[in-house]
mmCIF file of C-alpha atoms in Angstrom:
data_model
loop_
_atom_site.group_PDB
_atom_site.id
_atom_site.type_symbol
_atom_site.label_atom_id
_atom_site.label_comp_id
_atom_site.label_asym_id
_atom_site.label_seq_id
_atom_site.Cartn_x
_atom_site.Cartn_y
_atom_site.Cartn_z
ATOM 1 C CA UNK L 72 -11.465 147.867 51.565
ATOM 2 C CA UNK L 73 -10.525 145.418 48.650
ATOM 3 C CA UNK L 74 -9.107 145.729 45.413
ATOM 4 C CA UNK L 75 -8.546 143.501 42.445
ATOM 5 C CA UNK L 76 -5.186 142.505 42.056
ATOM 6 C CA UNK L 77 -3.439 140.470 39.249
ATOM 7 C CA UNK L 78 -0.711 138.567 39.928
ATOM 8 C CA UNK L 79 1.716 136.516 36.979
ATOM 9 C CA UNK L 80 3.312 133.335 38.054
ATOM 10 C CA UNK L 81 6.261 132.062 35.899
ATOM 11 C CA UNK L 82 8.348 129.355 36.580
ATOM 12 C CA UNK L 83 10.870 127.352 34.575
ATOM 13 C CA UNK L 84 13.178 125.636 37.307
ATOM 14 C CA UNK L 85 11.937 122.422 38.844
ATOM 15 C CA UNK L 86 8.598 120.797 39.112
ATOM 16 C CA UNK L 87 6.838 123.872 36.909
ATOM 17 C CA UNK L 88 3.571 122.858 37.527
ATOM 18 C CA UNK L 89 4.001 122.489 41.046
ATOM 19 C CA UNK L 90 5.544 125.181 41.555
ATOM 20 C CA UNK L 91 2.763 127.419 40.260
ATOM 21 C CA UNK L 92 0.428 125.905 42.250
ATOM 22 C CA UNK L 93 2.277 126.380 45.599
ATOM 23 C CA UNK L 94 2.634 129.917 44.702
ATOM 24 C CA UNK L 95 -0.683 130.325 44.183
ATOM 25 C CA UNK L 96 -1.296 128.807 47.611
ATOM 26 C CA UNK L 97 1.726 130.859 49.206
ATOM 27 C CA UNK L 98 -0.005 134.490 47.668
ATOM 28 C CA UNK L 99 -3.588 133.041 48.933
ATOM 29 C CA UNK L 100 -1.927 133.024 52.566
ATOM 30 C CA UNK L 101 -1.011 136.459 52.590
ATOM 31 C CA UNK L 102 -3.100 138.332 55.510
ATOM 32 C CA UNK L 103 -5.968 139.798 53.926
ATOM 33 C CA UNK L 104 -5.540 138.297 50.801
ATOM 34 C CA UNK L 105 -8.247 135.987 48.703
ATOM 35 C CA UNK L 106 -7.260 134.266 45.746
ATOM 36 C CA UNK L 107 -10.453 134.955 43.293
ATOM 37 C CA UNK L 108 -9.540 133.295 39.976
ATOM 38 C CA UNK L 109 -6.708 131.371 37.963
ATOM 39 C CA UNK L 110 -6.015 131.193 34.355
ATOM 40 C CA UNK L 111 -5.243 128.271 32.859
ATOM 41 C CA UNK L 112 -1.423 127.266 32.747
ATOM 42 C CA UNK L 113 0.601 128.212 29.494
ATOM 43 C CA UNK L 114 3.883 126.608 28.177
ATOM 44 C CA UNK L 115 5.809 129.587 26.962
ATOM 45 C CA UNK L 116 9.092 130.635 25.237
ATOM 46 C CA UNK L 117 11.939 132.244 27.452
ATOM 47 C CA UNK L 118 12.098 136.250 26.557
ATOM 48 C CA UNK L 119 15.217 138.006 26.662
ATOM 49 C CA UNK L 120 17.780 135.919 24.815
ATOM 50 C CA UNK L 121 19.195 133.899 27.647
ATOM 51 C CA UNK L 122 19.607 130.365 26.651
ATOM 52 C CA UNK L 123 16.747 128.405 29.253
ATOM 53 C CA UNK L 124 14.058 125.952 29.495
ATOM 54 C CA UNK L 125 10.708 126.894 28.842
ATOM 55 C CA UNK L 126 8.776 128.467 31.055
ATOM 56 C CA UNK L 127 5.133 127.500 32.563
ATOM 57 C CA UNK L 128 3.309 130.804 32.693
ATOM 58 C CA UNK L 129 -0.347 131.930 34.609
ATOM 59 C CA UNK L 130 -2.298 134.789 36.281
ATOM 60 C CA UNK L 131 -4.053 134.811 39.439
ATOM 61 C CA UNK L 132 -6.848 137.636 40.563
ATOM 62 C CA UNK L 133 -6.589 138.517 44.043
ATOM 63 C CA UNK L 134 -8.739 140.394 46.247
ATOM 64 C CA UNK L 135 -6.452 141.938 48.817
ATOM 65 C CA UNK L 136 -6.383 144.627 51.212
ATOM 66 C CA UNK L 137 -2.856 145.195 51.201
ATOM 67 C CA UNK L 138 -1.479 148.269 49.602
ATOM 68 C CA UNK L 139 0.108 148.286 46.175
ATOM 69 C CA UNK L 140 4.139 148.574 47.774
ATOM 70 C CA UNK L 141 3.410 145.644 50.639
ATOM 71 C CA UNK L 142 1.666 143.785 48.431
ATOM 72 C CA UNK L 143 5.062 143.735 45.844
ATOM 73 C CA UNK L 144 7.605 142.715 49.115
ATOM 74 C CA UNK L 145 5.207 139.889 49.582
ATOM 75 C CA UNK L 146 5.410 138.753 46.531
ATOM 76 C CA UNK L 147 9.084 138.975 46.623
ATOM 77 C CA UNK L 148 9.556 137.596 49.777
ATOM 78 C CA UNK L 149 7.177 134.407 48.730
ATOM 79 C CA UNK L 150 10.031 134.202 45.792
ATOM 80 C CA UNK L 151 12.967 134.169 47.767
ATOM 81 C CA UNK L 152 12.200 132.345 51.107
ATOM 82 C CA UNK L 153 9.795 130.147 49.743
ATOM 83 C CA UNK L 154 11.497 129.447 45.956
ATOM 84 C CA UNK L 155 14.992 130.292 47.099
ATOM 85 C CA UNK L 156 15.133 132.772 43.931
ATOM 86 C CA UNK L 157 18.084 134.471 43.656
ATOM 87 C CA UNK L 158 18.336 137.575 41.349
ATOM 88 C CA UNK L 159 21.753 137.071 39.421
ATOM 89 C CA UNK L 160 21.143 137.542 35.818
ATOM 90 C CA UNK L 161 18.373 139.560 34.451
ATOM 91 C CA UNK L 162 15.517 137.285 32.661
ATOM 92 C CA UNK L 163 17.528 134.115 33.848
ATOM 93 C CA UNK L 164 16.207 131.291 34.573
ATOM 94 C CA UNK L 165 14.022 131.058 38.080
ATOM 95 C CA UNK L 166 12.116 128.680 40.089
ATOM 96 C CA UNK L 167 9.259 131.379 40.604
ATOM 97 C CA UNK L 168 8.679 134.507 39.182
ATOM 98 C CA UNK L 169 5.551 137.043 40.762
ATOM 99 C CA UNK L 170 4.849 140.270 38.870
ATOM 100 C CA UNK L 171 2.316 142.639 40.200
ATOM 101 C CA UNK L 172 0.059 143.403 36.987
ATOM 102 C CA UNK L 173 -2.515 145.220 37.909
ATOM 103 C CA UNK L 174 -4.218 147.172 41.029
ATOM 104 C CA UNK L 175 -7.606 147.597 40.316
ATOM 105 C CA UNK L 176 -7.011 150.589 38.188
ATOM 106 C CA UNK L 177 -4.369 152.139 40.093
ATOM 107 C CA UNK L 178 -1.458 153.858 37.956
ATOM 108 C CA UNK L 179 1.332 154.165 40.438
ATOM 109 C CA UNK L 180 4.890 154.886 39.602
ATOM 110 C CA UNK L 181 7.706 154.668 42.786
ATOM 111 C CA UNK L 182 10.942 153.808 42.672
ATOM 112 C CA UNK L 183 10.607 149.699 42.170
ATOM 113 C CA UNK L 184 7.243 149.586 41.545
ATOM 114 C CA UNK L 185 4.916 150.933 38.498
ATOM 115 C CA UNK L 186 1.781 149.194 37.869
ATOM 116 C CA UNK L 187 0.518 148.790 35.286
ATOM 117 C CA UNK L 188 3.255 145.963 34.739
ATOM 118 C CA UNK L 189 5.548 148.309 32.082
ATOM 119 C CA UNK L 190 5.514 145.236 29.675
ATOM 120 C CA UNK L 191 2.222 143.372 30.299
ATOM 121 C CA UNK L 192 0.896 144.618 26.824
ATOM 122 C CA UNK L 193 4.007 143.702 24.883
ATOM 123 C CA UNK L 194 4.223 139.820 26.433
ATOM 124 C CA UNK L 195 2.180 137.084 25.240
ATOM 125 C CA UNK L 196 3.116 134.991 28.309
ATOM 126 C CA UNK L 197 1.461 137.617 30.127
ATOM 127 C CA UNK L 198 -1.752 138.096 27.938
ATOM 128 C CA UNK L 199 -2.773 134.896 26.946
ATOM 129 C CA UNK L 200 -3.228 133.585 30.652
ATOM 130 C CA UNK L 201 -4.889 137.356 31.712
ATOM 131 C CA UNK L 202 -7.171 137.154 28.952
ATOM 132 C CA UNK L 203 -8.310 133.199 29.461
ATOM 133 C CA UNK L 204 -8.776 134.983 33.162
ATOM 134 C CA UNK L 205 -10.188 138.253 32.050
ATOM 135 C CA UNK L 206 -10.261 139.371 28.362
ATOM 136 C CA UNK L 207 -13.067 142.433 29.129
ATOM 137 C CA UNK L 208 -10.364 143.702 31.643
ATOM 138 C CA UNK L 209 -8.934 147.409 30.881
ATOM 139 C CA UNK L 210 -5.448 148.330 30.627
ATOM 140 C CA UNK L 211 -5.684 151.790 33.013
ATOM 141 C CA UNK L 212 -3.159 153.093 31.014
ATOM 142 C CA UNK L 213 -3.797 151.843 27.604
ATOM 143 C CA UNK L 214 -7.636 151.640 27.698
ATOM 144 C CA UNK L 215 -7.927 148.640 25.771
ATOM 145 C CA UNK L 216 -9.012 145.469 26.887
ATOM 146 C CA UNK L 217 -6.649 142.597 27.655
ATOM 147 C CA UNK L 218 -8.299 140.914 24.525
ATOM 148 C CA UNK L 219 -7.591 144.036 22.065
ATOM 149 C CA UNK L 220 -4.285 143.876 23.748
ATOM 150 C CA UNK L 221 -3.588 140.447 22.701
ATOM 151 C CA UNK L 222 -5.456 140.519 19.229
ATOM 152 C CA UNK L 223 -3.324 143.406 18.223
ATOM 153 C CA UNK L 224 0.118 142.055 19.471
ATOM 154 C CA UNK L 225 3.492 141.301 17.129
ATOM 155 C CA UNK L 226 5.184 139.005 18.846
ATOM 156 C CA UNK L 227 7.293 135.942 17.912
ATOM 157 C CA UNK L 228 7.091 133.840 21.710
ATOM 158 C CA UNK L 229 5.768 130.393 21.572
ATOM 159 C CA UNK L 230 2.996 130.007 23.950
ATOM 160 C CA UNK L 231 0.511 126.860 23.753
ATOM 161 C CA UNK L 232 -1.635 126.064 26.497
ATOM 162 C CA UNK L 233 -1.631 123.535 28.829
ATOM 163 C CA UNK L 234 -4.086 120.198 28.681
ATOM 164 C CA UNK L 235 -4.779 118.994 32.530
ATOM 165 C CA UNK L 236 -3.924 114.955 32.779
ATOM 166 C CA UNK L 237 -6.772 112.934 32.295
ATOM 167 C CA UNK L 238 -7.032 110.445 35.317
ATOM 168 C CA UNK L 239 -7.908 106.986 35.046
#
């Protein structure tokens, strides 16, 4: 059986842009695992008071059959052996970042893992592409849509969408 997941991509090492894009491809791979929608791409503010470039932000919706916990060491093992991420300093900078969002409306709390995302609803990063995606989507824990969620948050983090490159 399927269930909606949703999936944030951020990445400010590198090719941004491309590396979104391969992630996107990477997570699609994942054995029984469709990738059912993208949000536009965001440029965003770094959070957490490290000094680093900005960061190119999205969400993906999945359809996957993979429980919640596999699912999460996928996604981590797509940033390390594919993005050679190494964990060193907490909200550094990173070539690819995955955060498990959502599942469907699963509330699950484990030793590394709770989903919802514990700081979905207070990141614009994380909003703005989820609600370009989805904005009648439900916070399981909240019950609020993603758009309440966003129209209602204080937050000082740049964030200014992307324009695609017109081709000539």
């Amino acid at each position: 059986m399927e269930t909606e997941a949703y999936i944030a991509l951020g990445s400010n090492m590198g090719d941004r842009e491309l590396n979104l894009l391969r992630a996107v491809a990477e997570v699609g791979k994942l054995p029984g695992c469709r990738v059912t929608g993208l949000s536009a791409f965001y440029e965003t503010s770094p959070v957490g008071g490290i000094d680093q470039p900005s960061f190119y932000n999205g969400v993906l919706r999945l359809a996957t059959e993979l429980p919640p916990r596999e699912l999460l060491e996928r996604l981590l093992h797509i940033e390390s052996d594919v993005f050679g991420r190494v964990r060193t300093v907490q909200w550094g900078p990173r070539p690819m970042d995955l955060d498990l969002l959502l599942y469907g409306s699963m509330i699950v709390e484990e030793e590394g893992l709770i989903v919802p995302h514990p700081r979905m609803a207070e990141r614009r990063f994380v909003l703005e592409p989820l609600c370009n995606l989805a904005p009648g989507l439900v916070h399981p824990v909240l019950g609020q849509t993603v758009a309440q969620l966003l129209k209602t948050l204080r937050s000082d983090e740049s964030v200014a969408k992307l324009q695609p490159e017109i081709l000539t």
